[in-house]
mmCIF file of C-alpha atoms and ligand atoms in Angstrom:
data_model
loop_
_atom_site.group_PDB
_atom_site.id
_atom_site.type_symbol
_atom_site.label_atom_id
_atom_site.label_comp_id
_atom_site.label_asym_id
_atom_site.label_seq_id
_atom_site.Cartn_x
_atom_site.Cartn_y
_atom_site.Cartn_z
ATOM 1 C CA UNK A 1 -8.429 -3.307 -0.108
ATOM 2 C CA UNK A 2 -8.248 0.483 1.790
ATOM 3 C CA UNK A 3 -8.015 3.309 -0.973
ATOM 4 C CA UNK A 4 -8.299 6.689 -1.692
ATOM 5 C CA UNK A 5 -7.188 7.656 -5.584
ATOM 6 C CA UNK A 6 -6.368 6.266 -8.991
ATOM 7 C CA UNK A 7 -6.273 2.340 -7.522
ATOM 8 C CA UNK A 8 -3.586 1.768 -10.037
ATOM 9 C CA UNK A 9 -2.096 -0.367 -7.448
ATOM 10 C CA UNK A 10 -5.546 -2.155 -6.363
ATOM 11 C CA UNK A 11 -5.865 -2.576 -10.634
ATOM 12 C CA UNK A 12 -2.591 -4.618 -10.271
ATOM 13 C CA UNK A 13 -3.204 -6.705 -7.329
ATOM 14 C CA UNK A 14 -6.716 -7.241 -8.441
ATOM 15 C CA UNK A 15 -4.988 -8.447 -11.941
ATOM 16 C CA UNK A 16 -2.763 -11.014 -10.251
ATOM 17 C CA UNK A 17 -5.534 -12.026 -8.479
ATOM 18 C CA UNK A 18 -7.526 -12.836 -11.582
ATOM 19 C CA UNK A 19 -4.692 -14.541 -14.150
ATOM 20 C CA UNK A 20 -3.960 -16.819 -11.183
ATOM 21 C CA UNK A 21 -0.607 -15.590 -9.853
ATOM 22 C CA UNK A 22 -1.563 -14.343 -7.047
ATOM 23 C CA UNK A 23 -3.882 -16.932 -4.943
ATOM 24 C CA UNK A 24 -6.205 -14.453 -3.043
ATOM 25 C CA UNK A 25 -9.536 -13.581 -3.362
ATOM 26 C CA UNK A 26 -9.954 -9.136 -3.554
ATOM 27 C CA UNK A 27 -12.976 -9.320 -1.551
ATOM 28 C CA UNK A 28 -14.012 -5.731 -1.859
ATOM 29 C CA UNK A 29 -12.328 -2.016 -2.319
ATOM 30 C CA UNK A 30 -13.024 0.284 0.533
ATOM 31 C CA UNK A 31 -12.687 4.237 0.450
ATOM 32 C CA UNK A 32 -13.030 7.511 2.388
ATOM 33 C CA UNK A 33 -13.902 9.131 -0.575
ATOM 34 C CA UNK A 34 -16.773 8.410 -3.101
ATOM 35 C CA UNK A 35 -15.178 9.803 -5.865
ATOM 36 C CA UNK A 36 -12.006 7.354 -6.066
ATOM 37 C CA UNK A 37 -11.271 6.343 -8.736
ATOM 38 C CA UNK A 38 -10.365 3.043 -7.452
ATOM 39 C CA UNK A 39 -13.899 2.070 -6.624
ATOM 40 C CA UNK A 40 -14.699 2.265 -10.933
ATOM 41 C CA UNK A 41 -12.395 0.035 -11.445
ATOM 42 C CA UNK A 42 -13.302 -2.056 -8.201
ATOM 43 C CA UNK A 43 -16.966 -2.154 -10.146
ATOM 44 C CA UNK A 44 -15.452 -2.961 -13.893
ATOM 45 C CA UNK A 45 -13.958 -6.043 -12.662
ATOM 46 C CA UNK A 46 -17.152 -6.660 -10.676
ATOM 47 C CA UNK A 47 -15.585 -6.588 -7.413
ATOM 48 C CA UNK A 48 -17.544 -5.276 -4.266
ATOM 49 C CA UNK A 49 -17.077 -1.541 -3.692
ATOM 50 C CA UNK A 50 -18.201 1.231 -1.288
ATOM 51 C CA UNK A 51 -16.890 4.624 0.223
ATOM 52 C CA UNK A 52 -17.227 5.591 4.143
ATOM 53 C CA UNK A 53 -17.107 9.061 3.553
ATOM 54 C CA UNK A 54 -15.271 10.997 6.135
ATOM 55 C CA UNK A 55 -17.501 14.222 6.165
ATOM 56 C CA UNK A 56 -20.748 11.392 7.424
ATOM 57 C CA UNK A 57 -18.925 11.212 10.789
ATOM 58 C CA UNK A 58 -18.060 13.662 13.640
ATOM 59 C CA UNK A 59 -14.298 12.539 13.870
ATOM 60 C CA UNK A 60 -11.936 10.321 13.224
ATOM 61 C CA UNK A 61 -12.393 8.100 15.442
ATOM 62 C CA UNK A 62 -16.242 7.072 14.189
ATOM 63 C CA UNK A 63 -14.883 7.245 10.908
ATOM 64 C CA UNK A 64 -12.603 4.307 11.846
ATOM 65 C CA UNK A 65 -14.861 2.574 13.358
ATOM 66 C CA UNK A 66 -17.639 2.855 10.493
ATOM 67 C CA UNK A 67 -14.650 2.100 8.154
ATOM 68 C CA UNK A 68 -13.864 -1.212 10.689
ATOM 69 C CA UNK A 69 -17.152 -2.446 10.534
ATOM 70 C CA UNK A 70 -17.612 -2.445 6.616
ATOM 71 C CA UNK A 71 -14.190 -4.423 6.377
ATOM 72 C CA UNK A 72 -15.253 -6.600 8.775
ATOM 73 C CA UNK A 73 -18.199 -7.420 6.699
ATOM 74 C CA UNK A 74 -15.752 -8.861 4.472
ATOM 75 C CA UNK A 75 -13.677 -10.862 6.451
ATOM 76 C CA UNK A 76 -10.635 -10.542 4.952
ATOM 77 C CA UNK A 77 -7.302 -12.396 5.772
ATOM 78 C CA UNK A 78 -5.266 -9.751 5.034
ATOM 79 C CA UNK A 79 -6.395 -5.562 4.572
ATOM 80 C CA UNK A 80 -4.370 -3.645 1.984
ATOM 81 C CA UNK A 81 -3.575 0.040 2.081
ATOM 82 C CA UNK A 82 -3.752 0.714 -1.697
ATOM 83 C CA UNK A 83 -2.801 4.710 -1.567
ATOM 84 C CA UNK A 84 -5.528 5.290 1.280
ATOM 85 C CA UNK A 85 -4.442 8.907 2.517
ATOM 86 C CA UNK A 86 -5.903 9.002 5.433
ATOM 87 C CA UNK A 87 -4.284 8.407 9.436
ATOM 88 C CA UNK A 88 -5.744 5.668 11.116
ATOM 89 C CA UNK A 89 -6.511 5.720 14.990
ATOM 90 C CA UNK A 90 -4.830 3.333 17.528
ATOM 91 C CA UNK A 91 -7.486 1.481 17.699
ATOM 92 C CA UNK A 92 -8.023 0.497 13.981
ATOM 93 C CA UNK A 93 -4.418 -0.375 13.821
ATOM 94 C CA UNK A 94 -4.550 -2.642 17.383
ATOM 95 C CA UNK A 95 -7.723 -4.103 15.109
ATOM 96 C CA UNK A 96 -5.455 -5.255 11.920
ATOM 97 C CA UNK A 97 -2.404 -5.658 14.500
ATOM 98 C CA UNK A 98 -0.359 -8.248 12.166
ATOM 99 C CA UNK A 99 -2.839 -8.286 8.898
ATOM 100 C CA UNK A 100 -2.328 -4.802 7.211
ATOM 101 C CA UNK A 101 0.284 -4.201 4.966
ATOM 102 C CA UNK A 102 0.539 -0.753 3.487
ATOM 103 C CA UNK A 103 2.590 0.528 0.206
ATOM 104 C CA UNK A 104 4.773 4.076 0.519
ATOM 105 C CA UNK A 105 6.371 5.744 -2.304
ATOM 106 C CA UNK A 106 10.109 5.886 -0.984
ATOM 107 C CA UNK A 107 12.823 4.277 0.250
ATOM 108 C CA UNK A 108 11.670 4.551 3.830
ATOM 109 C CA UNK A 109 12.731 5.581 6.662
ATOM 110 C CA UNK A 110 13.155 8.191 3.783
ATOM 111 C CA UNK A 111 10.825 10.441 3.062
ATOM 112 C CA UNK A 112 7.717 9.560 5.231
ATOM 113 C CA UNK A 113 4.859 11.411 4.250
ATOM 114 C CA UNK A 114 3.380 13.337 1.822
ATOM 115 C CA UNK A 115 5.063 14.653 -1.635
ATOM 116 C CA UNK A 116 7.753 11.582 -1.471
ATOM 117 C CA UNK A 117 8.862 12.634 -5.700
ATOM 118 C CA UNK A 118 9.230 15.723 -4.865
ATOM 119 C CA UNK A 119 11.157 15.763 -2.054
ATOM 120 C CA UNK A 120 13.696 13.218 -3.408
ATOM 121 C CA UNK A 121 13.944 15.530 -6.576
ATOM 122 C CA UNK A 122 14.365 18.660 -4.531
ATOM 123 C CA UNK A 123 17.229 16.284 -2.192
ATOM 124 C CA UNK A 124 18.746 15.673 -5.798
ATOM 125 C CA UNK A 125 18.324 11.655 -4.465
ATOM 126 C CA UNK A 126 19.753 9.024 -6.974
ATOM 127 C CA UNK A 127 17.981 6.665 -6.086
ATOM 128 C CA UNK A 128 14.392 6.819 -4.726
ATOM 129 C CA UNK A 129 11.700 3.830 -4.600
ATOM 130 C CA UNK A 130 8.346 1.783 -3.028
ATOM 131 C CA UNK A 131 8.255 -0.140 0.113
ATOM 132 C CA UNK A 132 5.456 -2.676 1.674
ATOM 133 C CA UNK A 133 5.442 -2.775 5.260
ATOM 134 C CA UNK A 134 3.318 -3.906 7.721
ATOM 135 C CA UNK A 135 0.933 -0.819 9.773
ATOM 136 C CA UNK A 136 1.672 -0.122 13.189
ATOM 137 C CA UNK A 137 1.021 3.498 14.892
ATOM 138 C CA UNK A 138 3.873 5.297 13.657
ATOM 139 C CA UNK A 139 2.962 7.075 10.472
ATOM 140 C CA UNK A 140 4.822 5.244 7.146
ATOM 141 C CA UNK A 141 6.331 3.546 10.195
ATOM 142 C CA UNK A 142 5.817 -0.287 10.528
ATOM 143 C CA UNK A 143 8.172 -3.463 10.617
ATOM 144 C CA UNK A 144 9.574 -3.240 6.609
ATOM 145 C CA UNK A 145 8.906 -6.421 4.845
ATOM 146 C CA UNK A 146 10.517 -5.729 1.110
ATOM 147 C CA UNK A 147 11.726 -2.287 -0.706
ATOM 148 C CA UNK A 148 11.935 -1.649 -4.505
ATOM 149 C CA UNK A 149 14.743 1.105 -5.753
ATOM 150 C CA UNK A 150 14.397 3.008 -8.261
ATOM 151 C CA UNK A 151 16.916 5.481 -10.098
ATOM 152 C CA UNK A 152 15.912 8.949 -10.326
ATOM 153 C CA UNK A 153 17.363 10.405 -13.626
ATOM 154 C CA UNK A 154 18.548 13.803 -14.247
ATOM 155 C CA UNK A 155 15.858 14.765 -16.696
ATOM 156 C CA UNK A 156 13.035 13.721 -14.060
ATOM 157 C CA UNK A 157 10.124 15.491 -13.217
ATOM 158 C CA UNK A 158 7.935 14.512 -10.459
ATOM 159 C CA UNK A 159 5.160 13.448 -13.504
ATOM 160 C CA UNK A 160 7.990 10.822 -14.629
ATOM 161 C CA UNK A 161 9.482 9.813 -11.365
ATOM 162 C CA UNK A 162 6.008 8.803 -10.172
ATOM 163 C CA UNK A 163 5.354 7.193 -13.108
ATOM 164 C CA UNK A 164 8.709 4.833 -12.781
ATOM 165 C CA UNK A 165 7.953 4.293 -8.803
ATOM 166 C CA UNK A 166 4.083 2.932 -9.638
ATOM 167 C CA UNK A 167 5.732 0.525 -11.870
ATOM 168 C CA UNK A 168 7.729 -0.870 -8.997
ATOM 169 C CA UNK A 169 4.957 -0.860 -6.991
ATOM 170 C CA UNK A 170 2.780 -2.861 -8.942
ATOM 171 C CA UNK A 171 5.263 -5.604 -9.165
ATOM 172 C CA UNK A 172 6.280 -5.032 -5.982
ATOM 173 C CA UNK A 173 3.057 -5.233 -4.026
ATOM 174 C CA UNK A 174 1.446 -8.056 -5.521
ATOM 175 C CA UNK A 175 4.933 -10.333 -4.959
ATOM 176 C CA UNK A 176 4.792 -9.351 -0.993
ATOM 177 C CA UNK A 177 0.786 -10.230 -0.727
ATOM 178 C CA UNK A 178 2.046 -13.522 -2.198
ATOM 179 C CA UNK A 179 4.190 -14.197 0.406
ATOM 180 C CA UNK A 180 1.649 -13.356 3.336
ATOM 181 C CA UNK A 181 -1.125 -15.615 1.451
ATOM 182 C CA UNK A 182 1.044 -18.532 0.811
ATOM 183 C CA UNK A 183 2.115 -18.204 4.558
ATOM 184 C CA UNK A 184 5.493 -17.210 4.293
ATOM 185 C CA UNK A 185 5.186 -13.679 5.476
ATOM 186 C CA UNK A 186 4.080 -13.106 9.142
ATOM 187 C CA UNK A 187 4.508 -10.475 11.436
ATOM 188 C CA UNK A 188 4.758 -11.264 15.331
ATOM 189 C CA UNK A 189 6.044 -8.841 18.178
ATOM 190 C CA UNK A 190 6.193 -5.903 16.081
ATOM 191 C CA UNK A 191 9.000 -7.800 13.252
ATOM 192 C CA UNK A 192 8.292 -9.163 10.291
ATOM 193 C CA UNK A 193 9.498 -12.698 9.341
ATOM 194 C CA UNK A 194 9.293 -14.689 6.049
ATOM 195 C CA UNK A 195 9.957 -17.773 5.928
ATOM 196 C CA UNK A 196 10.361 -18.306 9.024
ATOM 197 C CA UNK A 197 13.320 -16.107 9.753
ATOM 198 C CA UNK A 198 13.009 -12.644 11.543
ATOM 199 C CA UNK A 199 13.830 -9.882 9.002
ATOM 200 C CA UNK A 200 15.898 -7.618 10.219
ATOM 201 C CA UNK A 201 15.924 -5.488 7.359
ATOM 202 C CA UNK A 202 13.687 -4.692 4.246
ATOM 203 C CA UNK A 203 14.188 -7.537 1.405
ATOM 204 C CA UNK A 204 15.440 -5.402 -1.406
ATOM 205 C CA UNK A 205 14.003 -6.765 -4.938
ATOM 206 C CA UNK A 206 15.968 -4.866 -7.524
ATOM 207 C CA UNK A 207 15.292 -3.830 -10.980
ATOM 208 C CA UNK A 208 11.283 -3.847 -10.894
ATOM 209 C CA UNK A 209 10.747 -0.461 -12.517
ATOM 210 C CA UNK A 210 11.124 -1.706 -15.959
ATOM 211 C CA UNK A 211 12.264 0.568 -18.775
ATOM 212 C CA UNK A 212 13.993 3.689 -17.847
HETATM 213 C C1 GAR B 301 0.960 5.039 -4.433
HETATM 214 O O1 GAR B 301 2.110 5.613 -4.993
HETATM 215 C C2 GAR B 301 1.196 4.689 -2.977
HETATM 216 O O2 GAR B 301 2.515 4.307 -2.721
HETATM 217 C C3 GAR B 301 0.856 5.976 -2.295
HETATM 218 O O3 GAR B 301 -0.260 6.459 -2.974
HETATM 219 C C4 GAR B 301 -0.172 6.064 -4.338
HETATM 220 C C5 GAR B 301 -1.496 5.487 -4.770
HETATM 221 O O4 GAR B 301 -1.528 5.261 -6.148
HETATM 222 N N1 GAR B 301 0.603 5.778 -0.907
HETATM 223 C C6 GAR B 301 0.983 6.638 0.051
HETATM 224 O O5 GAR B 301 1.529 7.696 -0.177
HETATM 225 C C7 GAR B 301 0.652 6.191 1.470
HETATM 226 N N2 GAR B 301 1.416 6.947 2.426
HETATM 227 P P1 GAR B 301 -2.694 4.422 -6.794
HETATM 228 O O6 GAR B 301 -4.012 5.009 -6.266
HETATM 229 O O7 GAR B 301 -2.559 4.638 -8.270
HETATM 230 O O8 GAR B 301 -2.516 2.999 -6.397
#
């Protein structure tokens, strides 16, 4: 798993890993930046984790390829973007072509990008939300595989909005990395298919954010 932050997402995924309802194996967290806090709680649980820190190598492009090569080591199935903030290269995409999923914090196409609460705040959205998709080159841009919604209240703030749109997501992710590791989920030619049947939109799975 790719990260950069908090890992509240990896914490999930690494939870339904562990009470057996999710049947993976979290081979290792991964980070650009040492100081995540994703890689303590990689350690806690006594899972393999390291940083590739960006400032070691003269661009991007080595850093991807440093970054490739400790993945790699792994051998994972599947790599997944847990909040990892950085852009990755053509290449390192053509690498996981079809095996990286990646979360975002809106409704996409909405909102691509950076500051995704507060823009939907400032928008005066209703309803905001998480989706999984899989990575291609276009930034927050690949074949959709399943979107959470989430209501955005008038008394939000971007602390509380954030707050309801991680609970999504850690419900969310977990059920989609189900579906790619009990071999429902593929992606081929740029769509995304599960079971079987090309989607042509995002599945929408309603009502994940729990408690307003
Ligand atoms: C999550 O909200 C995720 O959707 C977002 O970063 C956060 C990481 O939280 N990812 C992106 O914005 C990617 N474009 P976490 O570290 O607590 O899992």
């Amino acid at each position: 798993m790719l990260l950069s932050g908090s890992g509240s997402n990896f914490a999930a995924i690494a939870a339904a890993a562990r009470d057996g309802s999710l049947p993976i194996e979290v081979r290792a967290a991964v980070s650009d930046r040492p100081a995540a806090y994703g890689l303590e709680r990689a350690r806690a649980l006594g899972i393999p984790a390291e940083a590739v820190p960006v400032r070691d190598f003269p661009d991007r492009a080595a850093h991807d390829t440093a970054l490739a090569a400790r993945i790699d080591a792994y051998a994972p199935a599947l790599v997944v973007c847990a909040g990892y903030m950085r852009i990755f290269t053509p290449a390192f995409v053509a690498r996981y072509a079809d095996r990286m999923l990646n979360i975002h914090p809106s409704l996409l196409p909405a909102y691509r990008g950076l500051d995704t609460h507060r823009r939907a705040l400032a928008d005066g959205a209703r309803w905001h939300g998480c989706s999984v998709h899989f990575v291609s080159d276009e930034l927050d841009g690949g074949p959709l595989v399943a979107q959470a919604p989430v209501p955005v209240l008038p008394s939000d703030t971007e602390a509380t909005l954030s707050a309801r749109v991680h609970r999504a997501e850690h419900r969310l992710y977990p059920m989609v990395i189900g579906w790619f590791a009990r071999g429902r989920l593929r992606c081929q030619g740029g769509r995304a298919a599960l079971d079987g049947v090309p989607l042509s939109g995002p599945v929408r799975v309603e009502g994940l954010y729990g408690e307003v």
